[in-house]
JSON list of N, CA and C in Angstrom, two decimals:
[
{"chain": "A", "resi": 1, "resn": "MET", "atom": "N", "xyz": [138.77, 33.72, 50.06]},
{"chain": "A", "resi": 1, "resn": "MET", "atom": "CA", "xyz": [137.53, 34.34, 49.70]},
{"chain": "A", "resi": 1, "resn": "MET", "atom": "C", "xyz": [137.43, 35.67, 50.45]},
{"chain": "A", "resi": 2, "resn": "PRO", "atom": "N", "xyz": [137.19, 36.78, 49.74]},
{"chain": "A", "resi": 2, "resn": "PRO", "atom": "CA", "xyz": [137.10, 38.07, 50.41]},
{"chain": "A", "resi": 2, "resn": "PRO", "atom": "C", "xyz": [135.83, 38.17, 51.25]},
{"chain": "A", "resi": 3, "resn": "THR", "atom": "N", "xyz": [135.93, 38.91, 52.34]},
{"chain": "A", "resi": 3, "resn": "THR", "atom": "CA", "xyz": [134.79, 39.13, 53.21]},
{"chain": "A", "resi": 3, "resn": "THR", "atom": "C", "xyz": [133.85, 40.14, 52.55]},
{"chain": "A", "resi": 4, "resn": "PRO", "atom": "N", "xyz": [132.53, 39.83, 52.51]},
{"chain": "A", "resi": 4, "resn": "PRO", "atom": "CA", "xyz": [131.61, 40.78, 51.89]},
{"chain": "A", "resi": 4, "resn": "PRO", "atom": "C", "xyz": [131.53, 42.06, 52.72]},
{"chain": "A", "resi": 5, "resn": "GLN", "atom": "N", "xyz": [131.35, 43.18, 52.04]},
{"chain": "A", "resi": 5, "resn": "GLN", "atom": "CA", "xyz": [131.22, 44.47, 52.70]},
{"chain": "A", "resi": 5, "resn": "GLN", "atom": "C", "xyz": [129.74, 44.86, 52.75]},
{"chain": "A", "resi": 6, "resn": "TYR", "atom": "N", "xyz": [129.23, 45.13, 53.94]},
{"chain": "A", "resi": 6, "resn": "TYR", "atom": "CA", "xyz": [127.83, 45.51, 54.12]},
{"chain": "A", "resi": 6, "resn": "TYR", "atom": "C", "xyz": [127.78, 46.98, 54.50]},
{"chain": "A", "resi": 7, "resn": "HIS", "atom": "N", "xyz": [126.87, 47.72, 53.87]},
{"chain": "A", "resi": 7, "resn": "HIS", "atom": "CA", "xyz": [126.77, 49.15, 54.12]},
{"chain": "A", "resi": 7, "resn": "HIS", "atom": "C", "xyz": [125.41, 49.53, 54.68]},
{"chain": "A", "resi": 8, "resn": "ASP", "atom": "N", "xyz": [124.55, 48.57, 54.87]},
{"chain": "A", "resi": 8, "resn": "ASP", "atom": "CA", "xyz": [123.20, 48.84, 55.33]},
{"chain": "A", "resi": 8, "resn": "ASP", "atom": "C", "xyz": [122.95, 48.02, 56.59]},
{"chain": "A", "resi": 9, "resn": "THR", "atom": "N", "xyz": [122.33, 48.64, 57.60]},
{"chain": "A", "resi": 9, "resn": "THR", "atom": "CA", "xyz": [122.10, 47.96, 58.87]},
{"chain": "A", "resi": 9, "resn": "THR", "atom": "C", "xyz": [121.34, 46.65, 58.70]},
{"chain": "A", "resi": 10, "resn": "PRO", "atom": "N", "xyz": [120.23, 46.59, 57.94]},
{"chain": "A", "resi": 10, "resn": "PRO", "atom": "CA", "xyz": [119.55, 45.31, 57.77]},
{"chain": "A", "resi": 10, "resn": "PRO", "atom": "C", "xyz": [120.46, 44.23, 57.18]},
{"chain": "A", "resi": 11, "resn": "ASP", "atom": "N", "xyz": [121.30, 44.59, 56.21]},
{"chain": "A", "resi": 11, "resn": "ASP", "atom": "CA", "xyz": [122.22, 43.61, 55.63]},
{"chain": "A", "resi": 11, "resn": "ASP", "atom": "C", "xyz": [123.18, 43.08, 56.68]},
{"chain": "A", "resi": 12, "resn": "ILE", "atom": "N", "xyz": [123.64, 43.97, 57.54]},
{"chain": "A", "resi": 12, "resn": "ILE", "atom": "CA", "xyz": [124.57, 43.57, 58.60]},
{"chain": "A", "resi": 12, "resn": "ILE", "atom": "C", "xyz": [123.87, 42.63, 59.58]},
{"chain": "A", "resi": 13, "resn": "VAL", "atom": "N", "xyz": [122.64, 42.96, 59.96]},
{"chain": "A", "resi": 13, "resn": "VAL", "atom": "CA", "xyz": [121.91, 42.13, 60.92]},
{"chain": "A", "resi": 13, "resn": "VAL", "atom": "C", "xyz": [121.59, 40.77, 60.32]},
{"chain": "A", "resi": 14, "resn": "ILE", "atom": "N", "xyz": [121.23, 40.73, 59.04]},
{"chain": "A", "resi": 14, "resn": "ILE", "atom": "CA", "xyz": [120.95, 39.45, 58.37]},
{"chain": "A", "resi": 14, "resn": "ILE", "atom": "C", "xyz": [122.21, 38.60, 58.33]},
{"chain": "A", "resi": 15, "resn": "ALA", "atom": "N", "xyz": [123.33, 39.19, 57.94]},
{"chain": "A", "resi": 15, "resn": "ALA", "atom": "CA", "xyz": [124.59, 38.44, 57.89]},
{"chain": "A", "resi": 15, "resn": "ALA", "atom": "C", "xyz": [124.99, 37.96, 59.28]},
{"chain": "A", "resi": 16, "resn": "ALA", "atom": "N", "xyz": [124.84, 38.80, 60.27]},
{"chain": "A", "resi": 16, "resn": "ALA", "atom": "CA", "xyz": [125.20, 38.41, 61.64]},
{"chain": "A", "resi": 16, "resn": "ALA", "atom": "C", "xyz": [124.30, 37.29, 62.14]},
{"chain": "A", "resi": 17, "resn": "THR", "atom": "N", "xyz": [123.02, 37.35, 61.82]},
{"chain": "A", "resi": 17, "resn": "THR", "atom": "CA", "xyz": [122.09, 36.30, 62.24]},
{"chain": "A", "resi": 17, "resn": "THR", "atom": "C", "xyz": [122.47, 34.96, 61.61]},
{"chain": "A", "resi": 18, "resn": "ARG", "atom": "N", "xyz": [122.79, 34.98, 60.34]},
{"chain": "A", "resi": 18, "resn": "ARG", "atom": "CA", "xyz": [123.21, 33.74, 59.67]},
{"chain": "A", "resi": 18, "resn": "ARG", "atom": "C", "xyz": [124.49, 33.18, 60.29]},
{"chain": "A", "resi": 19, "resn": "TRP", "atom": "N", "xyz": [125.43, 34.06, 60.59]},
{"chain": "A", "resi": 19, "resn": "TRP", "atom": "CA", "xyz": [126.69, 33.62, 61.21]},
{"chain": "A", "resi": 19, "resn": "TRP", "atom": "C", "xyz": [126.41, 33.02, 62.58]},
{"chain": "A", "resi": 20, "resn": "LEU", "atom": "N", "xyz": [125.57, 33.68, 63.37]},
{"chain": "A", "resi": 20, "resn": "LEU", "atom": "CA", "xyz": [125.24, 33.17, 64.70]},
{"chain": "A", "resi": 20, "resn": "LEU", "atom": "C", "xyz": [124.54, 31.81, 64.61]},
{"chain": "A", "resi": 21, "resn": "MET", "atom": "N", "xyz": [123.68, 31.63, 63.62]},
{"chain": "A", "resi": 21, "resn": "MET", "atom": "CA", "xyz": [123.00, 30.34, 63.46]},
{"chain": "A", "resi": 21, "resn": "MET", "atom": "C", "xyz": [124.01, 29.23, 63.13]},
{"chain": "A", "resi": 22, "resn": "ARG", "atom": "N", "xyz": [124.97, 29.54, 62.26]},
{"chain": "A", "resi": 22, "resn": "ARG", "atom": "CA", "xyz": [126.00, 28.55, 61.94]},
{"chain": "A", "resi": 22, "resn": "ARG", "atom": "C", "xyz": [126.82, 28.19, 63.18]},
{"chain": "A", "resi": 23, "resn": "ARG", "atom": "N", "xyz": [127.20, 29.20, 63.95]},
{"chain": "A", "resi": 23, "resn": "ARG", "atom": "CA", "xyz": [127.97, 28.94, 65.18]},
{"chain": "A", "resi": 23, "resn": "ARG", "atom": "C", "xyz": [127.14, 28.14, 66.17]},
{"chain": "A", "resi": 24, "resn": "TYR", "atom": "N", "xyz": [125.85, 28.43, 66.27]},
{"chain": "A", "resi": 24, "resn": "TYR", "atom": "CA", "xyz": [124.98, 27.68, 67.18]},
{"chain": "A", "resi": 24, "resn": "TYR", "atom": "C", "xyz": [124.91, 26.22, 66.75]},
{"chain": "A", "resi": 25, "resn": "GLN", "atom": "N", "xyz": [124.84, 25.98, 65.45]},
{"chain": "A", "resi": 25, "resn": "GLN", "atom": "CA", "xyz": [124.83, 24.60, 64.96]},
{"chain": "A", "resi": 25, "resn": "GLN", "atom": "C", "xyz": [126.09, 23.87, 65.39]},
{"chain": "A", "resi": 26, "resn": "GLN", "atom": "N", "xyz": [127.21, 24.57, 65.39]},
{"chain": "A", "resi": 26, "resn": "GLN", "atom": "CA", "xyz": [128.48, 23.95, 65.74]},
{"chain": "A", "resi": 26, "resn": "GLN", "atom": "C", "xyz": [128.63, 23.74, 67.24]},
{"chain": "A", "resi": 27, "resn": "THR", "atom": "N", "xyz": [128.08, 24.64, 68.05]},
{"chain": "A", "resi": 27, "resn": "THR", "atom": "CA", "xyz": [128.36, 24.62, 69.49]},
{"chain": "A", "resi": 27, "resn": "THR", "atom": "C", "xyz": [127.17, 24.28, 70.37]},
{"chain": "A", "resi": 28, "resn": "GLY", "atom": "N", "xyz": [125.96, 24.64, 69.94]},
{"chain": "A", "resi": 28, "resn": "GLY", "atom": "CA", "xyz": [124.79, 24.44, 70.77]},
{"chain": "A", "resi": 28, "resn": "GLY", "atom": "C", "xyz": [124.74, 25.39, 71.96]},
{"chain": "A", "resi": 29, "resn": "CYS", "atom": "N", "xyz": [125.49, 26.48, 71.90]},
{"chain": "A", "resi": 29, "resn": "CYS", "atom": "CA", "xyz": [125.62, 27.43, 73.00]},
{"chain": "A", "resi": 29, "resn": "CYS", "atom": "C", "xyz": [124.31, 28.21, 73.20]},
{"chain": "A", "resi": 30, "resn": "CYS", "atom": "N", "xyz": [123.81, 28.21, 74.44]},
{"chain": "A", "resi": 30, "resn": "CYS", "atom": "CA", "xyz": [122.56, 28.92, 74.76]},
{"chain": "A", "resi": 30, "resn": "CYS", "atom": "C", "xyz": [122.68, 30.42, 74.55]},
{"chain": "A", "resi": 31, "resn": "LYS", "atom": "N", "xyz": [123.85, 30.98, 74.81]},
{"chain": "A", "resi": 31, "resn": "LYS", "atom": "CA", "xyz": [124.05, 32.41, 74.61]},
{"chain": "A", "resi": 31, "resn": "LYS", "atom": "C", "xyz": [123.90, 32.78, 73.12]},
{"chain": "A", "resi": 32, "resn": "LEU", "atom": "N", "xyz": [124.42, 31.94, 72.24]},
{"chain": "A", "resi": 32, "resn": "LEU", "atom": "CA", "xyz": [124.26, 32.17, 70.81]},
{"chain": "A", "resi": 32, "resn": "LEU", "atom": "C", "xyz": [122.79, 32.09, 70.41]},
{"chain": "A", "resi": 33, "resn": "ALA", "atom": "N", "xyz": [122.07, 31.15, 71.00]},
{"chain": "A", "resi": 33, "resn": "ALA", "atom": "CA", "xyz": [120.63, 31.02, 70.70]},
{"chain": "A", "resi": 33, "resn": "ALA", "atom": "C", "xyz": [119.91, 32.30, 71.08]},
{"chain": "A", "resi": 34, "resn": "ARG", "atom": "N", "xyz": [120.23, 32.86, 72.24]},
{"chain": "A", "resi": 34, "resn": "ARG", "atom": "CA", "xyz": [119.60, 34.12, 72.65]},
{"chain": "A", "resi": 34, "resn": "ARG", "atom": "C", "xyz": [119.95, 35.25, 71.69]},
{"chain": "A", "resi": 35, "resn": "MET", "atom": "N", "xyz": [121.18, 35.27, 71.21]},
{"chain": "A", "resi": 35, "resn": "MET", "atom": "CA", "xyz": [121.60, 36.32, 70.28]},
{"chain": "A", "resi": 35, "resn": "MET", "atom": "C", "xyz": [120.86, 36.20, 68.94]},
{"chain": "A", "resi": 36, "resn": "VAL", "atom": "N", "xyz": [120.69, 34.97, 68.46]},
{"chain": "A", "resi": 36, "resn": "VAL", "atom": "CA", "xyz": [119.93, 34.76, 67.22]},
{"chain": "A", "resi": 36, "resn": "VAL", "atom": "C", "xyz": [118.51, 35.28, 67.41]},
{"chain": "A", "resi": 37, "resn": "GLU", "atom": "N", "xyz": [117.89, 34.92, 68.52]},
{"chain": "A", "resi": 37, "resn": "GLU", "atom": "CA", "xyz": [116.52, 35.36, 68.76]},
{"chain": "A", "resi": 37, "resn": "GLU", "atom": "C", "xyz": [116.44, 36.88, 68.90]},
{"chain": "A", "resi": 38, "resn": "GLN", "atom": "N", "xyz": [117.45, 37.49, 69.48]},
{"chain": "A", "resi": 38, "resn": "GLN", "atom": "CA", "xyz": [117.51, 38.95, 69.60]},
{"chain": "A", "resi": 38, "resn": "GLN", "atom": "C", "xyz": [117.59, 39.59, 68.20]},
{"chain": "A", "resi": 39, "resn": "HIS", "atom": "N", "xyz": [118.41, 39.03, 67.34]},
{"chain": "A", "resi": 39, "resn": "HIS", "atom": "CA", "xyz": [118.53, 39.55, 65.97]},
{"chain": "A", "resi": 39, "resn": "HIS", "atom": "C", "xyz": [117.21, 39.40, 65.23]},
{"chain": "A", "resi": 40, "resn": "LEU", "atom": "N", "xyz": [116.55, 38.26, 65.39]},
{"chain": "A", "resi": 40, "resn": "LEU", "atom": "CA", "xyz": [115.27, 38.05, 64.72]},
{"chain": "A", "resi": 40, "resn": "LEU", "atom": "C", "xyz": [114.22, 39.04, 65.22]},
{"chain": "A", "resi": 41, "resn": "ARG", "atom": "N", "xyz": [114.21, 39.31, 66.53]},
{"chain": "A", "resi": 41, "resn": "ARG", "atom": "CA", "xyz": [113.27, 40.30, 67.06]},
{"chain": "A", "resi": 41, "resn": "ARG", "atom": "C", "xyz": [113.56, 41.69, 66.50]},
{"chain": "A", "resi": 42, "resn": "TRP", "atom": "N", "xyz": [114.85, 42.03, 66.37]},
{"chain": "A", "resi": 42, "resn": "TRP", "atom": "CA", "xyz": [115.21, 43.34, 65.81]},
{"chain": "A", "resi": 42, "resn": "TRP", "atom": "C", "xyz": [114.69, 43.45, 64.38]},
{"chain": "A", "resi": 43, "resn": "MET", "atom": "N", "xyz": [114.92, 42.40, 63.60]},
{"chain": "A", "resi": 43, "resn": "MET", "atom": "CA", "xyz": [114.46, 42.43, 62.21]},
{"chain": "A", "resi": 43, "resn": "MET", "atom": "C", "xyz": [112.95, 42.55, 62.14]},
{"chain": "A", "resi": 44, "resn": "GLU", "atom": "N", "xyz": [112.25, 41.81, 62.99]},
{"chain": "A", "resi": 44, "resn": "GLU", "atom": "CA", "xyz": [110.79, 41.85, 62.98]},
{"chain": "A", "resi": 44, "resn": "GLU", "atom": "C", "xyz": [110.29, 43.26, 63.33]},
{"chain": "A", "resi": 45, "resn": "SER", "atom": "N", "xyz": [110.93, 43.90, 64.29]},
{"chain": "A", "resi": 45, "resn": "SER", "atom": "CA", "xyz": [110.49, 45.24, 64.69]},
{"chain": "A", "resi": 45, "resn": "SER", "atom": "C", "xyz": [110.83, 46.31, 63.66]},
{"chain": "A", "resi": 46, "resn": "HIS", "atom": "N", "xyz": [111.77, 46.03, 62.77]},
{"chain": "A", "resi": 46, "resn": "HIS", "atom": "CA", "xyz": [112.17, 46.99, 61.73]},
{"chain": "A", "resi": 46, "resn": "HIS", "atom": "C", "xyz": [111.75, 46.53, 60.34]},
{"chain": "A", "resi": 47, "resn": "ALA", "atom": "N", "xyz": [110.77, 45.68, 60.27]},
{"chain": "A", "resi": 47, "resn": "ALA", "atom": "CA", "xyz": [110.40, 45.03, 59.00]},
{"chain": "A", "resi": 47, "resn": "ALA", "atom": "C", "xyz": [109.44, 45.86, 58.16]},
{"chain": "A", "resi": 48, "resn": "THR", "atom": "N", "xyz": [109.58, 47.18, 58.17]},
{"chain": "A", "resi": 48, "resn": "THR", "atom": "CA", "xyz": [108.76, 48.00, 57.29]},
{"chain": "A", "resi": 48, "resn": "THR", "atom": "C", "xyz": [109.23, 47.85, 55.84]},
{"chain": "A", "resi": 49, "resn": "ASN", "atom": "N", "xyz": [110.50, 47.51, 55.67]},
{"chain": "A", "resi": 49, "resn": "ASN", "atom": "CA", "xyz": [111.07, 47.25, 54.35]},
{"chain": "A", "resi": 49, "resn": "ASN", "atom": "C", "xyz": [110.63, 45.84, 53.92]},
{"chain": "A", "resi": 50, "resn": "PRO", "atom": "N", "xyz": [109.99, 45.68, 52.76]},
{"chain": "A", "resi": 50, "resn": "PRO", "atom": "CA", "xyz": [109.52, 44.35, 52.33]},
{"chain": "A", "resi": 50, "resn": "PRO", "atom": "C", "xyz": [110.64, 43.32, 52.23]},
{"chain": "A", "resi": 51, "resn": "GLN", "atom": "N", "xyz": [111.83, 43.72, 51.81]},
{"chain": "A", "resi": 51, "resn": "GLN", "atom": "CA", "xyz": [112.94, 42.77, 51.71]},
{"chain": "A", "resi": 51, "resn": "GLN", "atom": "C", "xyz": [113.36, 42.30, 53.10]},
{"chain": "A", "resi": 52, "resn": "LEU", "atom": "N", "xyz": [113.38, 43.20, 54.05]},
{"chain": "A", "resi": 52, "resn": "LEU", "atom": "CA", "xyz": [113.74, 42.82, 55.42]},
{"chain": "A", "resi": 52, "resn": "LEU", "atom": "C", "xyz": [112.68, 41.92, 56.03]},
{"chain": "A", "resi": 53, "resn": "ALA", "atom": "N", "xyz": [111.41, 42.22, 55.77]},
{"chain": "A", "resi": 53, "resn": "ALA", "atom": "CA", "xyz": [110.33, 41.38, 56.28]},
{"chain": "A", "resi": 53, "resn": "ALA", "atom": "C", "xyz": [110.44, 39.96, 55.71]},
{"chain": "A", "resi": 54, "resn": "ASP", "atom": "N", "xyz": [110.74, 39.86, 54.42]},
{"chain": "A", "resi": 54, "resn": "ASP", "atom": "CA", "xyz": [110.91, 38.55, 53.79]},
{"chain": "A", "resi": 54, "resn": "ASP", "atom": "C", "xyz": [112.11, 37.81, 54.38]},
{"chain": "A", "resi": 55, "resn": "ALA", "atom": "N", "xyz": [113.22, 38.52, 54.56]},
{"chain": "A", "resi": 55, "resn": "ALA", "atom": "CA", "xyz": [114.41, 37.90, 55.15]},
{"chain": "A", "resi": 55, "resn": "ALA", "atom": "C", "xyz": [114.12, 37.43, 56.57]},
{"chain": "A", "resi": 56, "resn": "CYS", "atom": "N", "xyz": [113.37, 38.21, 57.31]},
{"chain": "A", "resi": 56, "resn": "CYS", "atom": "CA", "xyz": [113.01, 37.83, 58.67]},
{"chain": "A", "resi": 56, "resn": "CYS", "atom": "C", "xyz": [112.19, 36.55, 58.69]},
{"chain": "A", "resi": 57, "resn": "ARG", "atom": "N", "xyz": [111.21, 36.44, 57.80]},
{"chain": "A", "resi": 57, "resn": "ARG", "atom": "CA", "xyz": [110.39, 35.22, 57.72]},
{"chain": "A", "resi": 57, "resn": "ARG", "atom": "C", "xyz": [111.25, 34.00, 57.37]},
{"chain": "A", "resi": 58, "resn": "ARG", "atom": "N", "xyz": [112.13, 34.18, 56.38]},
{"chain": "A", "resi": 58, "resn": "ARG", "atom": "CA", "xyz": [112.97, 33.05, 55.97]},
{"chain": "A", "resi": 58, "resn": "ARG", "atom": "C", "xyz": [113.93, 32.64, 57.09]},
{"chain": "A", "resi": 59, "resn": "LEU", "atom": "N", "xyz": [114.56, 33.63, 57.73]},
{"chain": "A", "resi": 59, "resn": "LEU", "atom": "CA", "xyz": [115.51, 33.32, 58.80]},
{"chain": "A", "resi": 59, "resn": "LEU", "atom": "C", "xyz": [114.80, 32.73, 60.02]},
{"chain": "A", "resi": 60, "resn": "SER", "atom": "N", "xyz": [113.60, 33.18, 60.32]},
{"chain": "A", "resi": 60, "resn": "SER", "atom": "CA", "xyz": [112.84, 32.62, 61.44]},
{"chain": "A", "resi": 60, "resn": "SER", "atom": "C", "xyz": [112.53, 31.15, 61.19]},
{"chain": "A", "resi": 61, "resn": "PHE", "atom": "N", "xyz": [112.12, 30.84, 59.96]},
{"chain": "A", "resi": 61, "resn": "PHE", "atom": "CA", "xyz": [111.86, 29.45, 59.60]},
{"chain": "A", "resi": 61, "resn": "PHE", "atom": "C", "xyz": [113.14, 28.62, 59.70]},
{"chain": "A", "resi": 62, "resn": "GLU", "atom": "N", "xyz": [114.22, 29.17, 59.16]},
{"chain": "A", "resi": 62, "resn": "GLU", "atom": "CA", "xyz": [115.52, 28.48, 59.22]},
{"chain": "A", "resi": 62, "resn": "GLU", "atom": "C", "xyz": [115.96, 28.28, 60.66]},
{"chain": "A", "resi": 63, "resn": "TRP", "atom": "N", "xyz": [115.74, 29.29, 61.51]},
{"chain": "A", "resi": 63, "resn": "TRP", "atom": "CA", "xyz": [116.14, 29.19, 62.92]},
{"chain": "A", "resi": 63, "resn": "TRP", "atom": "C", "xyz": [115.38, 28.09, 63.64]},
{"chain": "A", "resi": 64, "resn": "ARG", "atom": "N", "xyz": [114.09, 27.97, 63.37]},
{"chain": "A", "resi": 64, "resn": "ARG", "atom": "CA", "xyz": [113.32, 26.90, 64.02]},
{"chain": "A", "resi": 64, "resn": "ARG", "atom": "C", "xyz": [113.90, 25.53, 63.66]},
{"chain": "A", "resi": 65, "resn": "THR", "atom": "N", "xyz": [114.28, 25.36, 62.40]},
{"chain": "A", "resi": 65, "resn": "THR", "atom": "CA", "xyz": [114.88, 24.10, 61.96]},
{"chain": "A", "resi": 65, "resn": "THR", "atom": "C", "xyz": [116.24, 23.89, 62.62]},
{"chain": "A", "resi": 66, "resn": "VAL", "atom": "N", "xyz": [117.08, 24.91, 62.61]},
{"chain": "A", "resi": 66, "resn": "VAL", "atom": "CA", "xyz": [118.42, 24.81, 63.18]},
{"chain": "A", "resi": 66, "resn": "VAL", "atom": "C", "xyz": [118.36, 24.53, 64.66]},
{"chain": "A", "resi": 67, "resn": "SER", "atom": "N", "xyz": [117.50, 25.25, 65.38]},
{"chain": "A", "resi": 67, "resn": "SER", "atom": "CA", "xyz": [117.47, 25.10, 66.83]},
{"chain": "A", "resi": 67, "resn": "SER", "atom": "C", "xyz": [116.94, 23.72, 67.23]},
{"chain": "A", "resi": 68, "resn": "ARG", "atom": "N", "xyz": [115.95, 23.21, 66.52]},
{"chain": "A", "resi": 68, "resn": "ARG", "atom": "CA", "xyz": [115.46, 21.86, 66.82]},
{"chain": "A", "resi": 68, "resn": "ARG", "atom": "C", "xyz": [116.51, 20.81, 66.55]},
{"chain": "A", "resi": 69, "resn": "THR", "atom": "N", "xyz": [117.22, 20.94, 65.44]},
{"chain": "A", "resi": 69, "resn": "THR", "atom": "CA", "xyz": [118.25, 19.98, 65.08]},
{"chain": "A", "resi": 69, "resn": "THR", "atom": "C", "xyz": [119.39, 20.01, 66.10]},
{"chain": "A", "resi": 70, "resn": "ALA", "atom": "N", "xyz": [119.83, 21.20, 66.46]},
{"chain": "A", "resi": 70, "resn": "ALA", "atom": "CA", "xyz": [120.94, 21.33, 67.42]},
{"chain": "A", "resi": 70, "resn": "ALA", "atom": "C", "xyz": [120.54, 20.81, 68.79]},
{"chain": "A", "resi": 71, "resn": "GLU", "atom": "N", "xyz": [119.30, 21.06, 69.20]},
{"chain": "A", "resi": 71, "resn": "GLU", "atom": "CA", "xyz": [118.84, 20.55, 70.49]},
{"chain": "A", "resi": 71, "resn": "GLU", "atom": "C", "xyz": [118.86, 19.03, 70.51]},
{"chain": "A", "resi": 72, "resn": "ALA", "atom": "N", "xyz": [118.43, 18.42, 69.40]},
{"chain": "A", "resi": 72, "resn": "ALA", "atom": "CA", "xyz": [118.43, 16.95, 69.33]},
{"chain": "A", "resi": 72, "resn": "ALA", "atom": "C", "xyz": [119.85, 16.40, 69.38]},
{"chain": "A", "resi": 73, "resn": "VAL", "atom": "N", "xyz": [120.77, 17.04, 68.69]},
{"chain": "A", "resi": 73, "resn": "VAL", "atom": "CA", "xyz": [122.17, 16.59, 68.69]},
{"chain": "A", "resi": 73, "resn": "VAL", "atom": "C", "xyz": [122.77, 16.77, 70.08]},
{"chain": "A", "resi": 74, "resn": "ASN", "atom": "N", "xyz": [122.53, 17.92, 70.70]},
{"chain": "A", "resi": 74, "resn": "ASN", "atom": "CA", "xyz": [123.10, 18.20, 72.02]},
{"chain": "A", "resi": 74, "resn": "ASN", "atom": "C", "xyz": [122.54, 17.29, 73.10]},
{"chain": "A", "resi": 75, "resn": "ALA", "atom": "N", "xyz": [121.32, 16.83, 72.92]},
{"chain": "A", "resi": 75, "resn": "ALA", "atom": "CA", "xyz": [120.73, 15.93, 73.90]},
{"chain": "A", "resi": 75, "resn": "ALA", "atom": "C", "xyz": [121.43, 14.57, 73.93]},
{"chain": "A", "resi": 76, "resn": "THR", "atom": "N", "xyz": [122.09, 14.23, 72.82]},
{"chain": "A", "resi": 76, "resn": "THR", "atom": "CA", "xyz": [122.75, 12.92, 72.74]},
{"chain": "A", "resi": 76, "resn": "THR", "atom": "C", "xyz": [124.27, 13.00, 72.82]},
{"chain": "A", "resi": 77, "resn": "SER", "atom": "N", "xyz": [124.83, 14.22, 72.92]},
{"chain": "A", "resi": 77, "resn": "SER", "atom": "CA", "xyz": [126.29, 14.34, 72.93]},
{"chain": "A", "resi": 77, "resn": "SER", "atom": "C", "xyz": [126.76, 15.09, 74.17]},
{"chain": "A", "resi": 78, "resn": "GLN", "atom": "N", "xyz": [128.07, 15.13, 74.33]},
{"chain": "A", "resi": 78, "resn": "GLN", "atom": "CA", "xyz": [128.69, 15.84, 75.44]},
{"chain": "A", "resi": 78, "resn": "GLN", "atom": "C", "xyz": [128.64, 17.34, 75.19]},
{"chain": "A", "resi": 79, "resn": "PRO", "atom": "N", "xyz": [128.61, 18.17, 76.27]},
{"chain": "A", "resi": 79, "resn": "PRO", "atom": "CA", "xyz": [128.63, 19.63, 76.09]},
{"chain": "A", "resi": 79, "resn": "PRO", "atom": "C", "xyz": [129.90, 20.09, 75.40]},
{"chain": "A", "resi": 80, "resn": "THR", "atom": "N", "xyz": [129.78, 21.16, 74.63]},
{"chain": "A", "resi": 80, "resn": "THR", "atom": "CA", "xyz": [130.92, 21.73, 73.93]},
{"chain": "A", "resi": 80, "resn": "THR", "atom": "C", "xyz": [131.59, 22.78, 74.80]},
{"chain": "A", "resi": 81, "resn": "VAL", "atom": "N", "xyz": [132.89, 22.71, 74.91]},
{"chain": "A", "resi": 81, "resn": "VAL", "atom": "CA", "xyz": [133.66, 23.70, 75.65]},
{"chain": "A", "resi": 81, "resn": "VAL", "atom": "C", "xyz": [134.14, 24.74, 74.66]},
{"chain": "A", "resi": 82, "resn": "HIS", "atom": "N", "xyz": [133.94, 26.02, 74.98]},
{"chain": "A", "resi": 82, "resn": "HIS", "atom": "CA", "xyz": [134.35, 27.10, 74.08]},
{"chain": "A", "resi": 82, "resn": "HIS", "atom": "C", "xyz": [135.71, 27.60, 74.48]}
]
């Protein structure tokens, strides 16, 4: 599958945030969690574009679900070594 090409900063940040959330689900790494939250804050501060504002809302909702699920899994399993 070819890698999508992004030419707009918001598209890049959205794609990076989704990738970080997937990696966080796999690892439960606190550093990844901070990076996701940093990306969400960036999107929120640049949300003058209606599409970016909508993406930020959807990703924030998704992040709350992902982070709660990963925290519950990590509480019952061994730490992941990177």
